């Protein structure tokens, strides 16, 4: 489809044309609500769609796609608007905004959850928790399900239940021609394969049907905090132990720029630069094995503080990181898969962390388990064999710092290249990394 840029007067006419077959809300520049509707998580993104189509039905999406196709407009789809690249918005094009489509239906008997395309993770967590169930998803509750799932979906439960996309049963979507199709193992199987980690390139998904799993609603977690001078030792022990853990244990590490005031963080350590290590027991929180395992893992290294607790997953655990990644900051990420964490790599990582002044964290997310047992060619998400995913998830609020901060993040990532694996996690690619899709 060729792309056309429409002037303001024509934009209003275009919206008027769409309105004849549209039941949602249409916004163009200058209207109340337009600027709010084009504001997304990453303040570095400043795009101005010609029309924002606030859809409430699949038919609205069909009408939007057909209108854009007829007029040669670029199309984007907004679910949560939580992506770092800003692909949710079509600059000068038509943005299909699904944020009004946030219904969730859970069937405990069938162990399924039907999720509309505009849902956030928190919407799904709230609905499934009522039935003592979960859908495996990400680690920040304000993330949109659509973008996360179509790009793969790494999260708390990846070791036990696989990626979010590994739990697809079917997807209803509107293709570029405006046709409504259902993709599953038996219908459009090639499309179903591509939607497992291939990103939002194949249509606008208006409904997902997921496998839902019995869990909780409570989770046993443990946390350990380490001073910077003890971080290398703790991470080295972590790197030795982690690959041997059972699937029902997750263990992540984060080099925090400033430790937030979470309930289990002692007052003297709040606001300090610390290594956080968090253990999740992904089975019954009452099991004695869980208590023993978590206690052993949080004692690794020389923790300045450690704690173990049981808390509701959806209402508490899934929301622990939300305050650290607020809407409206300027985000830049660099990510990579990694198989080994030798001491030289850890020393380099910790040293670079100590030089950084921005907010956020450098994450070492533990992979393996169920997600690694899926064949690399079974889905479009092929990078399953790595032990960890490394992510520089950093942000700031001053635009004048963009160039220097981005350069520092890139430099730190480059310093680690001898130990980084191949492949990418498409959900965390930046606007300047399109060429990484093929490495």
Short mmCIF file of C-alpha atoms in Angstrom, two decimals:
data_model
loop_
_atom_site.label_atom_id
_atom_site.label_comp_id
_atom_site.label_asym_id
_atom_site.label_seq_id
_atom_site.Cartn_x
_atom_site.Cartn_y
_atom_site.Cartn_z
CA UNK A 1 0.00 0.00 0.00
CA UNK A 2 1.43 3.37 -0.95
CA UNK A 3 1.49 6.05 1.75
CA UNK A 4 -0.18 9.43 1.50
CA UNK A 5 0.05 12.41 3.85
CA UNK A 6 -3.26 14.26 4.28
CA UNK A 7 -3.58 17.95 5.24
CA UNK A 8 -5.74 19.05 8.18
CA UNK A 9 -8.79 20.00 6.15
CA UNK A 10 -8.70 16.74 4.29
CA UNK A 11 -8.21 14.86 7.57
CA UNK A 12 -11.58 16.09 8.82
CA UNK A 13 -13.17 15.04 5.55
CA UNK A 14 -11.54 11.64 5.84
CA UNK A 15 -12.88 11.21 9.37
CA UNK A 16 -16.31 12.24 8.13
CA UNK A 17 -16.17 9.58 5.44
CA UNK A 18 -15.20 6.90 7.96
CA UNK A 19 -17.85 8.02 10.44
CA UNK A 20 -20.62 6.74 8.16
CA UNK A 21 -19.65 3.15 8.95
CA UNK A 22 -17.99 3.59 12.34
CA UNK A 23 -19.41 3.24 15.86
CA UNK A 24 -16.40 4.38 17.91
CA UNK A 25 -14.69 7.76 18.36
CA UNK A 26 -12.73 9.49 15.59
CA UNK A 27 -10.12 12.14 16.34
CA UNK A 28 -8.10 14.49 14.14
CA UNK A 29 -5.60 17.19 15.05
CA UNK A 30 -7.06 20.16 16.90
CA UNK A 31 -9.94 18.21 18.45
CA UNK A 32 -10.24 17.77 22.24
CA UNK A 33 -8.69 14.47 23.20
CA UNK A 34 -6.46 14.17 20.13
CA UNK A 35 -3.20 14.96 21.93
CA UNK A 36 -4.02 12.57 24.77
CA UNK A 37 -4.83 9.86 22.23
CA UNK A 38 -1.46 10.25 20.49
CA UNK A 39 0.52 10.26 23.74
CA UNK A 40 2.16 6.93 24.51
CA UNK A 41 4.53 5.49 27.10
CA UNK A 42 7.79 6.66 25.49
CA UNK A 43 7.97 10.47 25.40
CA UNK A 44 10.72 10.23 22.78
CA UNK A 45 7.96 9.38 20.32
CA UNK A 46 6.11 12.42 18.97
CA UNK A 47 3.98 11.23 16.06
CA UNK A 48 0.84 12.85 14.68
CA UNK A 49 -1.60 10.49 12.99
CA UNK A 50 -3.95 12.07 10.48
CA UNK A 51 -6.86 10.15 12.01
CA UNK A 52 -7.07 8.19 15.25
CA UNK A 53 -9.85 5.62 14.98
CA UNK A 54 -11.00 4.65 18.47
CA UNK A 55 -12.58 1.30 17.63
CA UNK A 56 -15.16 -0.48 19.77
CA UNK A 57 -15.94 -3.42 17.45
CA UNK A 58 -14.19 -5.58 14.88
CA UNK A 59 -16.41 -3.95 12.25
CA UNK A 60 -14.87 -0.59 13.20
CA UNK A 61 -11.44 -2.04 12.52
CA UNK A 62 -12.61 -3.38 9.14
CA UNK A 63 -13.98 0.03 8.16
CA UNK A 64 -10.74 1.73 9.23
CA UNK A 65 -8.52 -0.65 7.27
CA UNK A 66 -10.63 -0.35 4.13
CA UNK A 67 -10.64 3.44 4.31
CA UNK A 68 -6.87 3.57 4.80
CA UNK A 69 -6.35 1.15 1.94
CA UNK A 70 -8.58 3.19 -0.37
CA UNK A 71 -6.72 6.43 0.40
CA UNK A 72 -3.22 4.94 0.56
CA UNK A 73 -2.70 5.74 4.24
CA UNK A 74 -0.15 4.03 6.43
CA UNK A 75 -1.86 2.04 9.21
CA UNK A 76 -0.74 1.37 12.77
CA UNK A 77 -2.45 -0.48 15.61
CA UNK A 78 -2.41 0.74 19.19
CA UNK A 79 -3.09 -1.68 22.02
CA UNK A 80 -1.30 -0.50 25.17
CA UNK A 81 1.05 2.01 23.53
CA UNK A 82 3.78 0.62 25.78
CA UNK A 83 6.34 -0.18 23.09
CA UNK A 84 9.64 1.69 23.05
CA UNK A 85 9.64 2.21 19.26
CA UNK A 86 6.31 4.03 19.01
CA UNK A 87 4.99 1.73 16.28
CA UNK A 88 1.55 2.12 17.83
CA UNK A 89 1.23 5.46 16.03
CA UNK A 90 1.22 6.12 12.28
CA UNK A 91 2.78 9.53 11.66
CA UNK A 92 0.56 11.14 9.03
CA UNK A 93 -1.45 7.94 8.71
CA UNK A 94 -4.38 6.19 10.36
CA UNK A 95 -3.99 4.74 13.85
CA UNK A 96 -6.39 1.96 14.81
CA UNK A 97 -6.79 2.53 18.55
CA UNK A 98 -8.04 -0.60 20.34
CA UNK A 99 -7.88 0.81 23.87
CA UNK A 100 -11.69 0.78 24.16
CA UNK A 101 -11.78 -2.97 23.46
CA UNK A 102 -10.75 -4.40 26.83
CA UNK A 103 -13.16 -7.24 27.54
CA UNK A 104 -11.99 -10.56 29.03
CA UNK A 105 -14.01 -13.79 29.26
CA UNK A 106 -12.60 -16.68 31.28
CA UNK A 107 -13.82 -20.28 31.01
CA UNK A 108 -12.52 -22.27 34.00
CA UNK A 109 -14.02 -25.48 32.61
CA UNK A 110 -12.27 -25.13 29.25
CA UNK A 111 -9.18 -23.50 30.79
CA UNK A 112 -9.30 -20.65 28.30
CA UNK A 113 -9.39 -16.87 28.33
CA UNK A 114 -10.79 -14.78 25.46
CA UNK A 115 -9.09 -11.39 25.47
CA UNK A 116 -9.96 -8.37 23.34
CA UNK A 117 -7.14 -6.69 21.46
CA UNK A 118 -6.95 -3.53 23.58
CA UNK A 119 -6.49 -5.26 26.94
CA UNK A 120 -3.62 -4.53 29.27
CA UNK A 121 -1.96 -7.30 31.25
CA UNK A 122 -3.66 -5.97 34.36
CA UNK A 123 -7.09 -6.49 32.77
CA UNK A 124 -6.31 -10.14 32.10
CA UNK A 125 -4.76 -10.71 35.53
CA UNK A 126 -7.81 -9.28 37.29
CA UNK A 127 -10.21 -11.48 35.31
CA UNK A 128 -8.25 -14.72 35.56
CA UNK A 129 -7.45 -14.28 39.27
CA UNK A 130 -11.17 -14.52 40.06
CA UNK A 131 -10.95 -18.14 38.91
CA UNK A 132 -7.53 -18.97 40.39
CA UNK A 133 -5.92 -18.89 36.95
CA UNK A 134 -3.32 -16.99 34.94
CA UNK A 135 -2.39 -16.36 31.32
CA UNK A 136 1.42 -16.21 31.04
CA UNK A 137 2.39 -12.67 30.08
CA UNK A 138 4.98 -9.97 30.82
CA UNK A 139 6.29 -8.21 33.93
CA UNK A 140 4.60 -4.79 33.86
CA UNK A 141 0.81 -4.72 34.25
CA UNK A 142 0.32 -1.63 32.06
CA UNK A 143 1.73 -3.39 28.98
CA UNK A 144 -0.71 -4.12 26.15
CA UNK A 145 -1.46 -7.79 25.61
CA UNK A 146 -1.49 -7.47 21.81
CA UNK A 147 1.98 -6.07 21.28
CA UNK A 148 3.52 -8.27 23.95
CA UNK A 149 1.97 -11.52 22.72
CA UNK A 150 2.56 -10.98 19.00
CA UNK A 151 6.24 -10.30 19.67
CA UNK A 152 6.61 -13.44 21.81
CA UNK A 153 5.92 -12.46 25.39
CA UNK A 154 8.68 -13.05 27.95
CA UNK A 155 7.46 -12.85 31.54
CA UNK A 156 7.28 -14.27 35.04
CA UNK A 157 5.89 -17.65 33.90
CA UNK A 158 7.98 -18.29 30.77
CA UNK A 159 9.93 -21.15 32.35
CA UNK A 160 6.82 -23.03 33.42
CA UNK A 161 4.25 -22.26 30.71
CA UNK A 162 6.29 -20.85 27.82
CA UNK A 163 5.99 -17.51 26.09
CA UNK A 164 2.68 -15.70 25.89
CA UNK A 165 2.41 -16.67 22.21
CA UNK A 166 2.98 -20.34 23.11
CA UNK A 167 -0.41 -20.17 24.81
CA UNK A 168 -2.36 -19.03 21.74
CA UNK A 169 -5.37 -21.16 20.82
CA UNK A 170 -6.76 -18.82 18.17
CA UNK A 171 -6.69 -15.18 17.05
CA UNK A 172 -9.34 -13.12 15.28
CA UNK A 173 -7.77 -10.45 13.10
CA UNK A 174 -8.45 -8.02 10.30
CA UNK A 175 -5.99 -8.40 7.43
CA UNK A 176 -4.61 -5.62 5.22
CA UNK A 177 -7.43 -6.28 2.74
CA UNK A 178 -10.07 -5.70 5.41
CA UNK A 179 -10.99 -9.38 5.68
CA UNK A 180 -11.81 -10.87 9.10
CA UNK A 181 -10.09 -14.22 9.62
CA UNK A 182 -9.50 -16.61 12.49
CA UNK A 183 -6.06 -18.16 12.75
CA UNK A 184 -5.49 -21.39 14.65
CA UNK A 185 -3.79 -24.75 14.23
CA UNK A 186 -6.58 -25.78 11.84
CA UNK A 187 -7.51 -22.45 10.21
CA UNK A 188 -4.89 -20.45 8.33
CA UNK A 189 -2.08 -22.44 10.03
CA UNK A 190 0.70 -20.54 8.22
CA UNK A 191 -0.67 -17.26 9.54
CA UNK A 192 -1.04 -18.81 12.99
CA UNK A 193 2.65 -19.77 12.85
CA UNK A 194 3.69 -16.23 11.88
CA UNK A 195 1.65 -14.64 14.67
CA UNK A 196 3.70 -16.58 17.22
CA UNK A 197 6.40 -13.95 17.65
CA UNK A 198 6.35 -12.37 14.20
CA UNK A 199 5.05 -9.07 15.56
CA UNK A 200 2.06 -7.01 14.51
CA UNK A 201 2.80 -7.23 10.80
CA UNK A 202 -0.01 -9.48 9.63
CA UNK A 203 -3.17 -7.71 10.69
CA UNK A 204 -5.01 -6.03 13.55
CA UNK A 205 -5.87 -8.67 16.16
CA UNK A 206 -9.19 -7.89 17.83
CA UNK A 207 -9.45 -11.02 19.98
CA UNK A 208 -7.06 -13.62 21.37
CA UNK A 209 -8.04 -16.99 22.78
CA UNK A 210 -5.41 -18.20 25.24
CA UNK A 211 -4.81 -21.28 27.30
CA UNK A 212 -5.35 -20.37 30.95
CA UNK A 213 -3.54 -22.20 33.75
CA UNK A 214 -4.49 -22.91 37.33
CA UNK A 215 -2.31 -20.86 39.63
CA UNK A 216 -2.45 -19.14 42.96
CA UNK A 217 -3.86 -16.66 43.24
CA UNK A 218 -0.81 -16.20 45.48
CA UNK A 219 2.87 -16.54 44.58
CA UNK A 220 5.84 -17.16 46.84
CA UNK A 221 8.67 -14.77 46.01
CA UNK A 222 12.03 -13.95 47.52
CA UNK A 223 14.20 -10.91 47.06
CA UNK A 224 17.84 -10.23 47.82
CA UNK A 225 19.58 -6.85 47.65
CA UNK A 226 23.32 -6.51 47.06
CA UNK A 227 25.59 -3.49 47.22
CA UNK A 228 27.48 -2.69 43.98
CA UNK A 229 30.77 -3.98 45.37
CA UNK A 230 29.16 -7.39 45.95
CA UNK A 231 27.24 -7.57 42.67
CA UNK A 232 29.80 -9.50 40.60
CA UNK A 233 30.10 -12.27 43.19
CA UNK A 234 26.33 -12.62 43.53
CA UNK A 235 25.80 -12.69 39.77
CA UNK A 236 28.62 -15.21 39.29
CA UNK A 237 26.96 -17.61 41.74
CA UNK A 238 23.60 -16.94 40.09
CA UNK A 239 25.08 -17.82 36.67
CA UNK A 240 26.34 -21.16 38.01
CA UNK A 241 23.12 -22.19 39.74
CA UNK A 242 20.45 -20.92 37.37
CA UNK A 243 20.76 -23.40 34.46
CA UNK A 244 20.14 -26.34 36.83
CA UNK A 245 16.91 -25.02 38.34
CA UNK A 246 13.57 -26.80 37.75
CA UNK A 247 10.97 -25.20 35.48
CA UNK A 248 8.82 -24.13 38.41
CA UNK A 249 11.44 -21.68 39.68
CA UNK A 250 12.09 -18.34 38.03
CA UNK A 251 15.04 -16.16 38.99
CA UNK A 252 15.76 -12.71 37.59
CA UNK A 253 18.37 -10.06 38.37
CA UNK A 254 18.23 -6.30 37.92
CA UNK A 255 20.96 -3.72 38.38
CA UNK A 256 18.83 -0.90 39.76
CA UNK A 257 19.78 2.71 39.32
CA UNK A 258 17.77 3.65 42.42
CA UNK A 259 16.05 1.07 44.58
CA UNK A 260 12.37 2.00 44.94
CA UNK A 261 10.56 2.00 48.24
CA UNK A 262 8.95 -1.40 47.88
CA UNK A 263 7.47 -2.91 51.06
CA UNK A 264 10.30 -5.41 51.51
CA UNK A 265 13.12 -2.87 51.02
CA UNK A 266 14.61 -1.56 54.30
CA UNK A 267 14.43 2.21 54.64
CA UNK A 268 18.24 2.77 54.61
CA UNK A 269 18.50 1.01 51.22
CA UNK A 270 15.73 2.92 49.45
CA UNK A 271 17.02 5.19 46.71
CA UNK A 272 20.38 3.38 46.63
CA UNK A 273 22.10 1.82 43.61
CA UNK A 274 21.64 -1.92 44.24
CA UNK A 275 21.49 -5.30 42.60
CA UNK A 276 18.03 -6.81 43.06
CA UNK A 277 17.64 -10.56 42.68
CA UNK A 278 14.09 -11.88 42.70
CA UNK A 279 13.05 -15.54 42.93
CA UNK A 280 9.57 -16.72 41.93
CA UNK A 281 8.22 -20.12 42.97
CA UNK A 282 5.89 -20.99 40.09
CA UNK A 283 3.95 -23.71 41.87
CA UNK A 284 1.74 -23.91 44.97
CA UNK A 285 2.92 -21.18 47.35
CA UNK A 286 2.18 -23.46 50.32
CA UNK A 287 4.62 -26.19 49.28
CA UNK A 288 7.54 -26.68 51.66
CA UNK A 289 9.86 -27.19 48.69
CA UNK A 290 9.10 -23.64 47.61
CA UNK A 291 10.07 -22.18 50.95
CA UNK A 292 13.33 -24.16 51.02
CA UNK A 293 14.29 -23.30 47.43
CA UNK A 294 13.52 -19.62 47.70
CA UNK A 295 15.38 -19.32 51.02
CA UNK A 296 18.46 -20.99 49.53
CA UNK A 297 18.53 -18.79 46.42
CA UNK A 298 18.09 -15.45 48.16
CA UNK A 299 21.07 -16.32 50.38
CA UNK A 300 23.44 -16.43 47.38
CA UNK A 301 26.39 -14.02 47.63
CA UNK A 302 26.52 -11.46 50.42
CA UNK A 303 23.06 -9.88 50.49
CA UNK A 304 22.67 -6.58 52.30
CA UNK A 305 19.05 -7.55 52.87
CA UNK A 306 16.77 -10.42 51.94
CA UNK A 307 13.13 -11.29 52.40
CA UNK A 308 10.58 -13.93 51.45
CA UNK A 309 6.86 -13.39 51.23
CA UNK A 310 3.66 -14.67 49.68
CA UNK A 311 1.47 -12.20 47.82
CA UNK A 312 -1.31 -12.22 45.20
CA UNK A 313 0.24 -12.51 41.75
CA UNK A 314 -2.07 -10.30 39.71
CA UNK A 315 -2.78 -7.69 42.36
CA UNK A 316 0.78 -7.37 43.69
CA UNK A 317 3.61 -9.26 41.95
CA UNK A 318 2.62 -8.22 38.42
CA UNK A 319 2.50 -4.59 39.54
CA UNK A 320 5.80 -4.44 41.45
CA UNK A 321 7.69 -2.83 38.57
CA UNK A 322 4.94 -0.48 37.33
CA UNK A 323 6.08 2.63 39.26
CA UNK A 324 9.63 2.28 37.92
CA UNK A 325 8.56 2.62 34.28
CA UNK A 326 6.11 5.55 34.29
CA UNK A 327 4.34 6.90 31.25
CA UNK A 328 5.90 10.03 29.80
CA UNK A 329 9.61 9.44 30.39
CA UNK A 330 12.15 9.16 27.59
CA UNK A 331 13.00 5.48 27.06
CA UNK A 332 15.82 3.84 25.18
CA UNK A 333 16.65 0.14 25.34
CA UNK A 334 19.33 -2.24 24.10
CA UNK A 335 18.70 -5.94 24.39
CA UNK A 336 20.37 -9.23 23.58
CA UNK A 337 20.22 -12.92 24.31
CA UNK A 338 23.09 -14.41 26.25
CA UNK A 339 24.14 -17.98 27.05
CA UNK A 340 27.03 -17.53 29.46
CA UNK A 341 27.89 -14.99 32.15
CA UNK A 342 31.62 -15.38 32.78
CA UNK A 343 33.21 -13.21 35.43
CA UNK A 344 34.83 -10.90 32.86
CA UNK A 345 31.43 -10.18 31.33
CA UNK A 346 29.91 -9.53 34.75
CA UNK A 347 32.74 -7.19 35.72
CA UNK A 348 32.23 -5.25 32.50
CA UNK A 349 28.48 -5.07 33.03
CA UNK A 350 28.71 -3.93 36.66
CA UNK A 351 31.38 -1.36 35.79
CA UNK A 352 29.25 0.17 33.04
CA UNK A 353 26.22 0.18 35.34
CA UNK A 354 28.19 2.22 37.85
CA UNK A 355 28.86 4.93 35.26
CA UNK A 356 25.22 5.48 34.31
CA UNK A 357 23.14 8.32 35.77
CA UNK A 358 19.73 7.72 34.17
CA UNK A 359 16.76 5.95 35.82
CA UNK A 360 15.60 2.39 35.32
CA UNK A 361 17.55 -0.84 35.41
CA UNK A 362 19.70 -3.32 33.53
CA UNK A 363 17.77 -6.59 33.52
CA UNK A 364 19.04 -10.15 33.37
CA UNK A 365 15.89 -12.19 32.78
CA UNK A 366 16.17 -15.94 33.25
CA UNK A 367 14.90 -18.01 30.32
CA UNK A 368 14.91 -21.76 29.63
CA UNK A 369 12.37 -24.27 30.83
CA UNK A 370 9.16 -24.70 28.85
CA UNK A 371 9.90 -21.94 26.34
CA UNK A 372 13.19 -23.64 25.39
CA UNK A 373 11.55 -26.99 24.66
CA UNK A 374 9.55 -25.61 21.74
CA UNK A 375 11.31 -26.37 18.46
CA UNK A 376 12.96 -23.28 16.90
CA UNK A 377 10.99 -23.78 13.67
CA UNK A 378 7.65 -24.43 15.38
CA UNK A 379 6.92 -20.70 15.65
CA UNK A 380 8.21 -17.40 14.31
CA UNK A 381 9.95 -16.87 17.68
CA UNK A 382 13.13 -18.83 17.05
CA UNK A 383 15.52 -17.61 19.77
CA UNK A 384 14.58 -20.07 22.49
CA UNK A 385 17.82 -21.80 23.43
CA UNK A 386 19.46 -18.99 25.42
CA UNK A 387 19.78 -18.98 29.21
CA UNK A 388 19.19 -15.27 29.71
CA UNK A 389 17.85 -12.14 28.12
CA UNK A 390 19.83 -8.96 28.84
CA UNK A 391 18.02 -5.64 28.58
CA UNK A 392 19.15 -2.08 29.23
CA UNK A 393 15.76 -0.65 30.29
CA UNK A 394 16.71 2.95 31.04
CA UNK A 395 14.93 6.29 30.95
CA UNK A 396 15.15 10.00 31.78
CA UNK A 397 12.98 13.10 31.51
CA UNK A 398 15.25 15.74 29.90
CA UNK A 399 15.34 15.74 26.09
CA UNK A 400 18.71 17.48 26.15
CA UNK A 401 20.21 14.29 27.57
CA UNK A 402 18.99 12.09 24.71
CA UNK A 403 22.18 12.04 22.65
CA UNK A 404 24.61 11.49 25.53
CA UNK A 405 22.47 8.89 27.30
CA UNK A 406 21.80 6.92 24.11
CA UNK A 407 25.51 6.96 23.30
CA UNK A 408 26.32 5.66 26.79
CA UNK A 409 23.79 2.82 26.53
CA UNK A 410 25.07 1.82 23.11
CA UNK A 411 28.66 1.92 24.34
CA UNK A 412 27.85 -0.33 27.29
CA UNK A 413 26.09 -2.80 25.01
CA UNK A 414 29.05 -2.78 22.59
CA UNK A 415 31.44 -3.54 25.45
CA UNK A 416 29.48 -6.75 26.12
CA UNK A 417 29.37 -7.96 22.51
CA UNK A 418 31.98 -10.72 22.97
CA UNK A 419 29.47 -12.55 25.18
CA UNK A 420 26.17 -11.72 23.47
CA UNK A 421 24.22 -14.24 21.43
CA UNK A 422 22.51 -13.76 18.09
CA UNK A 423 18.89 -12.94 17.43
CA UNK A 424 16.59 -10.33 18.87
CA UNK A 425 13.49 -9.95 21.01
CA UNK A 426 11.34 -7.82 18.68
CA UNK A 427 9.29 -6.27 21.48
CA UNK A 428 12.30 -4.29 22.71
CA UNK A 429 13.89 -3.16 19.45
CA UNK A 430 14.46 0.56 19.09
CA UNK A 431 13.57 2.86 16.22
CA UNK A 432 17.18 2.68 14.99
CA UNK A 433 17.43 -1.14 14.94
CA UNK A 434 15.34 -2.35 11.99
CA UNK A 435 18.38 -4.09 10.51
CA UNK A 436 18.70 -6.31 13.58
CA UNK A 437 15.64 -8.28 12.56
CA UNK A 438 17.79 -10.56 10.41
CA UNK A 439 20.84 -11.10 12.62
#
